[in-house]
Amino acid sequence: MMTNPTGRLTQGQFSFLPDLTDAEIALQVEYGLKRGYAWSVEYTDDPHPRNTYWEMYGMPMFDLKDAAGVLAELAECRKTFPDHYIRLMAFDSTRGVESVAMSFIVNRPKGEPGFGLARQEVNGRTLRYTVHSYATERPERERYRR
Amino acid sequence: MSTPLYSIPGAPVVAGAEATPAPAAAPAPEASAPRTVGEVLAETQAGRVLEELDRSLVGLAPVKGRIRDIAALLVIDKLRVSLGLRAESPSLHMCFTGNPGTGKTTVALRMAEILHRLGYVRKGHLVAVTRDDLVGQYIGHTAPKTREVLKKAMGGVLFIDEAYYLYRPENERDYGQEAIEILLQVMENQRDDLVVILAGYHDRMETFFRSNPGMRSRIAHHIDFPDYAPEDLLCIAERMLEQQHYRFGSGARAAFEEYLALRIRQPQFANARSVRNALDRARLRQASRLFAERDRALGADDLTTLSVADIRGSRVFAAAATAPL
């Protein structure tokens, strides 16, 4: 059975759609800024679904008025990590919300090997299941090297 | 694969995907494109901002002329674009030089609004910074700090007050140079995203530009703010009072004119700023004068009028009396 027919990581918003263009990203960022969110750029090469906290690329950007600033930061991150997953996150600092309001992937490695199901036999013949990323079988920095 | 059923706002229209609903959408903007300068001004409402600039700022004739020129260029560019002609987006980085209190910050604020109305900057906010906001305190601190400020200013105007402080020739390891380099890079590469306005005193900016020739060549507009004439200052004073719901009593206007004539000759005269400070002190004296009269019923007239005594109480008159010129 094929568990990953599109060969693409599906996390966050828009992840079932084709990659957003920069103009579309700018519109999303603009929308978030209009609602007062603070954008930040994060990257990782270990996209396990339970890996919630990716590496931050710079500080979250508060007090921005225009999407150009976020896109400049994203361009720099893409230059530094062309073969990593990169996502944009919008933090809503409204009292009582104080959490991430938007999050979507804006950069993917060329090939995405996806995830495998690992079975572990424990007491008796009980089976435990877990998900494991094929990419992490290789050491860091070599995971998505072409 | 079949064409997708979803659509994301702003996505480029795929040929064939939207063939059925609106084939006549393309020629529509042609009909509504502006043809005259008046139409552009009406559409953008920039005319009103220009008029307000004329009305609300006293004097500054060369500055206003320059701003008019810039606005005219932007309007003509809009017309060119609507006819399909090429309009190179002009470099709008500016340098305001002038003595203290000549209205550099005020004009920068107006400039941001005009550029926004004409569609040159997207948001039209003004981020005012000085050296402290751009230059860090240790190695590796400057670049992120400068970048953060630049990101905040994107889509608007970055106003660097007393920009000559960025460059300190006496310390060759000063981090200011690093900030200048990042600034230059962004000014060149992201001209559409932000407009940088440098401000400072004339002679010091000259030295600054001499040591940073790259900066001078990237700034298209050097605008010099002249000092105000005494009658302009008097006019400014009256407007300030009007805004604060005060007015000159009988003879007070003449007294203030006299005061200005004396004050201008003193060192550290800061044009409109000195006027504001003088008026603030006159208000203090008025308040204590009224405060002394415990039993008097004070009407609106008493509370809003600055009398001759309030103006004459200034130290400037006393100094002039003891040391006549």
PDB file of C-alpha atoms in Angstrom, chain B residues 96 162 175 183 243-244 279 316:
ATOM      1  CA  PHE B  96      17.314  66.812   4.673  1.00  0.00           C
ATOM      2  CA  GLU B 162      21.354  63.097  12.896  1.00  0.00           C
ATOM      3  CA  TYR B 175      30.473  49.666  14.216  1.00  0.00           C
ATOM      4  CA  LEU B 183      21.883  50.449   4.768  1.00  0.00           C
ATOM      5  CA  GLN B 243      -3.674  74.910  18.452  1.00  0.00           C
ATOM      6  CA  GLN B 244      -3.377  75.057  22.236  1.00  0.00           C
ATOM      7  CA  LEU B 279       5.676  79.929  24.473  1.00  0.00           C
ATOM      8  CA  VAL B 316      16.151  87.255  27.340  1.00  0.00           C
TER       9      VAL B 316
END
